[in-house]
């Protein structure tokens, strides 16, 4: 009997030692670009963390840190590279213009609209290009994670109805739109942080500003200090965020968990676009019912802006190619070919759209 007991005990020990160790929880610290109460976190980063937790049964945790905690907001990708953060959640444009690709792939002035941005990303090769670019140039793995609708073109002290109205205008903006406005239309772009915009607009240190969607702009109160609200935001007709981390760290995550993280990102991309639009509708109820004068940019303005934007892209791509960087040409061609094809075949689609707001 004793030898049977000893044998059973020995077998139990051997079986226990042969069992794989319980999988450790993977925690990823995510650097973001805004306060936790911002729509960029409440509609994108925080839901992403919740979906990842749910889909992976708690095996992966995304620790969302608000903008400025792990790194300055324009340095979130750099923070991933140097280890201060495990993941960057934000727009490609925050990488700056050293590589023009980053000023094209997540959003481009007069580029893809709310209806076409997600089809291009997931079915037209956009996300694949983004991932190839990050691996090749930054050794990162990334995924599209979050999308949003058109921004407000401007809150302005002066009316803007034609491109000629941009000449000499002290217009706060960023990135390639600043260059397009300056070189194409003689505007005087001013680059300042979003935290300073209300004060500068109130003091008329700037004539006009773009910042974000109606819901975000309304919360900041720009409509209180500038008479004109100008739409649509053709400088940012639609946009996407990405969730990026170093490739070697991503590659160590088990494949089944990688797939679930990707699924969480895709769910958030679809849901964030829809939820932000509905929040914008609520904000527009207030903006349209207030004392502001709303100006809708006409087709001539849009056409001239599109011509100037595509010229900027062609010039930037040619310069980059001459310097050995093929990515701006590849990305801009993909975007513009898809946009032109979408425009060509879109008349068959029934779209609930009107060219101006209904006057009460």
Coordinates of C-alpha atoms in Angstrom, one line a residue:
X1 CA 0.0 0.0 0.0
X2 CA 2.8 2.4 0.9
X3 CA 4.5 2.0 -2.4
X4 CA 1.2 2.7 -4.2
X5 CA 0.8 5.9 -2.2
X6 CA 4.4 6.9 -2.9
X7 CA 3.9 6.1 -6.5
X8 CA 0.7 8.2 -6.7
X9 CA 2.4 11.1 -5.0
X10 CA 5.4 10.9 -7.3
X11 CA 3.1 10.8 -10.3
X12 CA 1.2 13.9 -9.0
X13 CA 4.5 15.8 -8.6
X14 CA 5.7 14.9 -12.0
X15 CA 2.3 15.9 -13.6
X16 CA 2.4 19.2 -11.7
X17 CA 5.9 20.0 -12.9
X18 CA 4.9 19.1 -16.5
X19 CA 2.1 21.6 -16.4
X20 CA 2.8 25.0 -18.1
X21 CA 3.2 27.9 -15.8
X22 CA 0.1 30.1 -15.6
X23 CA 0.2 32.8 -18.3
X24 CA 1.2 36.1 -16.9
X25 CA -0.9 39.1 -17.5
X26 CA 0.6 41.4 -20.2
X27 CA 0.2 45.1 -19.2
X28 CA 0.9 47.7 -21.8
X29 CA 1.3 51.4 -20.8
X30 CA -0.4 53.5 -23.5
X31 CA 0.6 57.1 -24.1
X32 CA -2.2 59.3 -25.4
X33 CA -2.6 62.9 -26.7
X34 CA -5.4 64.3 -24.5
X35 CA -6.9 64.4 -21.0
X36 CA -8.9 61.2 -20.1
X37 CA -12.1 63.2 -20.4
X38 CA -11.4 64.1 -24.0
X39 CA -13.4 62.4 -26.7
X40 CA -10.1 61.0 -28.0
X41 CA -9.9 58.9 -24.9
X42 CA -13.5 58.4 -24.0
X43 CA -14.4 57.2 -27.5
X44 CA -11.1 55.6 -28.5
X45 CA -8.4 54.7 -26.0
X46 CA -10.5 53.8 -23.1
X47 CA -13.0 51.6 -25.1
X48 CA -10.0 49.9 -26.7
X49 CA -8.6 49.0 -23.3
X50 CA -12.0 47.6 -22.3
X51 CA -12.4 45.5 -25.4
X52 CA -8.8 44.2 -25.2
X53 CA -9.4 43.2 -21.5
X54 CA -12.7 41.4 -22.5
X55 CA -11.6 39.7 -25.6
X56 CA -8.4 38.4 -24.1
X57 CA -10.1 37.3 -20.9
X58 CA -7.9 39.7 -18.9
X59 CA -4.7 38.3 -20.3
X60 CA -3.8 41.7 -21.8
X61 CA -4.3 45.0 -20.1
X62 CA -4.0 48.4 -21.7
X63 CA -3.1 51.0 -19.1
X64 CA -4.3 54.2 -20.7
X65 CA -2.4 57.3 -19.5
X66 CA -3.7 60.7 -20.4
X67 CA -1.7 63.1 -22.5
X68 CA 1.5 64.4 -21.0
X69 CA 1.9 61.7 -18.3
X70 CA 4.2 59.4 -20.1
X71 CA 5.4 61.9 -22.7
X72 CA 4.6 65.2 -24.2
X73 CA 1.7 64.7 -26.7
X74 CA 3.8 65.3 -29.8
X75 CA 6.4 62.7 -28.4
X76 CA 4.2 59.7 -27.8
X77 CA 5.8 57.6 -30.6
X78 CA 9.3 58.7 -29.4
X79 CA 8.2 57.5 -25.9
X80 CA 7.5 54.0 -27.3
X81 CA 10.9 53.9 -29.0
X82 CA 12.8 54.8 -25.8
X83 CA 10.7 52.6 -23.5
X84 CA 8.8 55.3 -21.5
X85 CA 5.6 53.8 -23.0
X86 CA 4.7 50.4 -24.5
X87 CA 2.1 51.8 -26.9
X88 CA 1.3 55.1 -28.6
X89 CA -2.3 55.9 -29.3
X90 CA -2.8 58.9 -31.6
X91 CA -2.6 60.2 -35.1
X92 CA 0.3 59.7 -37.5
X93 CA 0.6 63.4 -38.0
X94 CA 2.0 63.8 -34.5
X95 CA 5.2 62.3 -35.9
X96 CA 5.7 65.5 -37.7
X97 CA 6.7 66.3 -41.3
X98 CA 10.2 64.9 -41.5
X99 CA 8.6 62.0 -43.4
X100 CA 5.7 63.4 -45.4
X101 CA 4.0 59.9 -45.3
X102 CA 2.9 60.7 -41.7
X103 CA 1.1 63.8 -42.9
X104 CA -0.9 61.8 -45.5
X105 CA -1.8 58.3 -44.2
X106 CA -4.1 59.1 -41.2
X107 CA -5.8 62.1 -42.7
X108 CA -5.1 64.4 -45.6
X109 CA -6.5 67.8 -46.5
X110 CA -9.3 67.4 -49.1
X111 CA -8.6 63.7 -49.0
X112 CA -10.8 60.7 -48.1
X113 CA -14.2 61.5 -46.5
X114 CA -16.2 60.0 -43.7
X115 CA -17.7 57.5 -46.1
X116 CA -14.4 56.3 -47.7
X117 CA -11.7 56.4 -45.0
X118 CA -12.6 53.1 -43.4
X119 CA -13.1 51.2 -46.7
X120 CA -9.7 52.4 -47.8
X121 CA -8.0 51.4 -44.6
X122 CA -9.5 47.9 -44.3
X123 CA -10.3 47.0 -47.9
X124 CA -8.2 49.3 -50.0
X125 CA -4.8 48.6 -48.6
X126 CA -4.5 51.6 -46.2
X127 CA -3.8 49.7 -43.0
X128 CA -1.4 47.3 -44.8
X129 CA 0.6 50.3 -46.1
X130 CA 0.6 51.9 -42.6
X131 CA 1.9 48.6 -41.1
X132 CA 4.6 48.2 -43.8
X133 CA 5.7 51.7 -43.3
X134 CA 6.0 51.5 -39.6
X135 CA 8.0 48.2 -39.7
X136 CA 10.3 49.5 -42.4
X137 CA 11.0 53.0 -41.0
X138 CA 10.5 52.7 -37.2
X139 CA 10.6 48.9 -36.5
X140 CA 7.1 49.2 -35.0
X141 CA 4.0 47.2 -35.3
X142 CA 0.8 49.3 -35.6
X143 CA -2.9 49.0 -36.3
X144 CA -5.7 51.4 -37.2
X145 CA -7.5 52.1 -33.9
X146 CA -10.2 54.7 -33.9
X147 CA -11.7 57.0 -36.5
X148 CA -13.5 60.3 -36.6
X149 CA -15.6 62.6 -38.8
X150 CA -14.9 66.0 -40.3
X151 CA -13.6 68.8 -38.2
X152 CA -14.9 72.4 -38.2
X153 CA -13.0 74.3 -40.9
X154 CA -12.6 77.4 -38.7
X155 CA -13.9 79.5 -35.9
X156 CA -13.1 82.9 -37.2
X157 CA -13.4 86.6 -36.6
X158 CA -13.6 87.2 -40.3
X159 CA -15.8 85.6 -42.9
X160 CA -14.1 83.0 -45.2
X161 CA -16.1 82.3 -48.3
X162 CA -13.4 82.1 -51.1
X163 CA -9.8 81.1 -51.1
X164 CA -8.9 84.7 -51.6
X165 CA -10.2 85.4 -48.1
X166 CA -7.3 83.3 -46.8
X167 CA -4.7 85.8 -47.9
X168 CA -2.9 87.3 -44.9
X169 CA -5.3 85.5 -42.5
X170 CA -3.6 84.7 -39.2
X171 CA -4.9 81.1 -39.1
X172 CA -4.0 78.6 -36.4
X173 CA -3.3 75.2 -37.9
X174 CA -0.7 72.4 -38.1
X175 CA 1.2 70.2 -40.5
X176 CA 0.7 70.1 -44.2
X177 CA -2.5 72.2 -44.2
X178 CA -0.3 75.1 -42.8
X179 CA 2.0 74.7 -45.8
X180 CA -0.8 74.4 -48.3
X181 CA -2.6 77.5 -47.0
X182 CA 0.6 79.5 -47.0
X183 CA 2.1 78.4 -50.3
X184 CA -1.2 78.1 -52.1
X185 CA -3.3 80.9 -50.8
X186 CA -1.0 83.4 -49.0
X187 CA -2.4 82.7 -45.5
X188 CA -0.3 83.4 -42.4
X189 CA -0.4 80.1 -40.4
X190 CA 0.2 80.3 -36.7
X191 CA 1.2 77.1 -34.9
X192 CA 0.3 77.1 -31.2
X193 CA -0.9 74.4 -28.7
X194 CA -4.6 73.8 -28.4
X195 CA -4.5 74.9 -24.8
X196 CA -3.8 78.5 -25.9
X197 CA -6.4 78.8 -28.6
X198 CA -9.4 80.2 -26.6
X199 CA -7.3 82.9 -25.1
X200 CA -5.6 83.8 -28.5
X201 CA -9.0 83.8 -30.3
X202 CA -10.6 85.9 -27.5
X203 CA -7.8 88.5 -27.6
X204 CA -7.8 88.4 -31.4
X205 CA -4.1 87.4 -31.5
X206 CA -5.3 85.1 -34.3
X207 CA -8.0 85.7 -36.9
X208 CA -9.2 82.1 -37.0
X209 CA -8.5 78.6 -35.8
X210 CA -9.2 75.0 -36.6
X211 CA -8.9 72.5 -33.9
X212 CA -11.3 69.5 -33.9
X213 CA -14.9 68.3 -34.4
X214 CA -18.0 70.3 -33.4
X215 CA -18.3 68.5 -30.1
X216 CA -14.7 69.1 -29.0
X217 CA -14.8 72.8 -30.2
X218 CA -18.1 73.5 -28.5
X219 CA -16.7 72.1 -25.2
X220 CA -13.8 74.6 -25.5
X221 CA -16.1 77.5 -26.2
X222 CA -14.7 78.8 -29.4
X223 CA -18.2 79.8 -30.6
X224 CA -18.3 82.2 -27.6
X225 CA -15.5 84.4 -28.8
X226 CA -15.6 84.2 -32.7
X227 CA -18.6 85.1 -34.8
X228 CA -18.2 82.8 -37.7
X229 CA -18.3 79.0 -37.8
X230 CA -17.1 77.7 -41.1
X231 CA -17.7 74.2 -42.3
X232 CA -17.1 71.6 -43.6
X233 CA -13.6 70.9 -42.4
X234 CA -12.0 69.9 -45.7
X235 CA -8.6 70.2 -44.1
X236 CA -9.5 67.1 -42.0
X237 CA -12.5 65.5 -43.8
X238 CA -12.0 62.3 -41.8
X239 CA -9.1 60.9 -39.7
X240 CA -7.8 57.8 -38.0
X241 CA -5.8 57.0 -35.0
X242 CA -3.3 54.2 -34.6
X243 CA -2.0 52.0 -31.8
X244 CA 1.7 51.5 -32.3
X245 CA 4.3 49.5 -30.3
X246 CA 7.8 48.3 -30.9
X247 CA 7.8 45.3 -33.3
X248 CA 10.0 43.1 -31.1
X249 CA 7.7 43.6 -28.1
X250 CA 4.6 42.9 -30.3
X251 CA 6.1 39.8 -31.8
X252 CA 6.5 38.3 -28.3
X253 CA 2.7 38.4 -27.7
X254 CA 1.1 35.0 -28.5
X255 CA -0.7 35.0 -31.9
X256 CA -4.1 34.3 -30.5
X257 CA -3.8 37.4 -28.3
X258 CA -2.5 39.5 -31.2
X259 CA -5.6 38.6 -33.2
X260 CA -7.9 39.6 -30.3
X261 CA -6.1 42.9 -29.9
X262 CA -6.5 43.6 -33.6
X263 CA -10.2 42.7 -33.4
X264 CA -10.6 45.2 -30.5
X265 CA -8.9 47.9 -32.5
X266 CA -11.3 47.3 -35.5
X267 CA -14.3 47.4 -33.2
X268 CA -13.3 50.7 -31.7
X269 CA -12.6 52.1 -35.2
X270 CA -16.2 51.5 -36.3
X271 CA -17.8 52.4 -33.0
X272 CA -15.7 55.6 -32.4
X273 CA -16.7 57.1 -35.8
X274 CA -20.4 56.5 -35.2
X275 CA -20.3 57.7 -31.6
X276 CA -18.4 60.9 -32.3
X277 CA -20.8 61.8 -35.2
X278 CA -23.7 61.5 -32.8
X279 CA -21.9 63.7 -30.2
X280 CA -21.2 66.2 -33.0
X281 CA -24.9 66.3 -33.9
X282 CA -25.8 67.2 -30.3
X283 CA -23.2 70.0 -30.4
X284 CA -24.5 71.3 -33.7
X285 CA -27.9 71.7 -32.1
X286 CA -26.3 74.3 -29.9
X287 CA -24.0 75.9 -32.5
X288 CA -26.7 76.3 -35.1
X289 CA -29.2 77.7 -32.6
X290 CA -26.8 80.3 -31.3
X291 CA -25.7 83.8 -32.4
X292 CA -22.9 82.6 -34.7
X293 CA -23.1 82.9 -38.4
X294 CA -22.5 79.6 -40.2
X295 CA -20.7 79.6 -43.5
X296 CA -20.6 76.5 -45.8
X297 CA -17.7 76.4 -48.1
X298 CA -18.8 76.1 -51.7
X299 CA -17.6 73.7 -54.4
X300 CA -15.2 76.2 -56.0
X301 CA -13.4 76.6 -52.7
X302 CA -13.2 72.9 -52.3
X303 CA -11.9 72.3 -55.8
X304 CA -9.2 74.9 -55.5
X305 CA -8.2 73.6 -52.1
X306 CA -8.0 70.0 -53.5
X307 CA -5.8 71.2 -56.4
X308 CA -3.4 72.9 -53.9
X309 CA -3.4 69.9 -51.6
X310 CA -2.6 67.4 -54.3
X311 CA 0.1 69.7 -55.6
X312 CA 1.7 69.7 -52.2
X313 CA 1.5 65.9 -52.0
X314 CA 3.1 65.6 -55.5
X315 CA 5.9 68.0 -54.6
X316 CA 6.5 66.3 -51.2
X317 CA 6.5 62.8 -52.8
X318 CA 9.0 63.9 -55.5
X319 CA 11.4 65.4 -53.0
X320 CA 11.2 62.4 -50.8
X321 CA 11.8 60.0 -53.7
X322 CA 14.8 61.9 -54.7
X323 CA 16.1 61.5 -51.2
X324 CA 15.5 57.7 -51.3
X325 CA 12.1 57.7 -49.5
X326 CA 9.5 56.0 -51.7
X327 CA 6.7 56.0 -49.1
X328 CA 5.0 59.4 -49.7
X329 CA 4.6 58.5 -53.4
X330 CA 3.2 55.0 -52.6
X331 CA 0.8 56.3 -50.0
X332 CA -0.5 59.4 -51.9
X333 CA -1.1 57.3 -55.0
X334 CA -3.1 54.8 -53.0
X335 CA -5.2 57.5 -51.4
X336 CA -5.9 59.5 -54.5
X337 CA -6.6 56.5 -56.7
X338 CA -9.0 55.2 -54.1
X339 CA -10.6 58.6 -53.7
X340 CA -11.1 59.1 -57.4
X341 CA -12.5 55.6 -57.8
X342 CA -14.9 56.1 -54.9
X343 CA -16.1 59.4 -56.4
X344 CA -16.5 57.7 -59.8
X345 CA -18.8 55.0 -58.6
X346 CA -20.4 56.7 -55.5
X347 CA -23.4 58.1 -57.5
X348 CA -25.1 54.6 -57.1
X349 CA -25.1 55.0 -53.4
X350 CA -28.0 56.6 -51.6
X351 CA -26.6 59.0 -49.1
X352 CA -28.6 61.1 -46.5
X353 CA -26.8 64.4 -47.3
X354 CA -27.7 68.0 -48.1
X355 CA -25.4 70.8 -49.1
X356 CA -26.4 73.2 -46.4
X357 CA -28.1 73.3 -43.0
X358 CA -31.9 73.7 -43.1
X359 CA -32.8 77.2 -42.2
X360 CA -35.3 77.5 -39.4

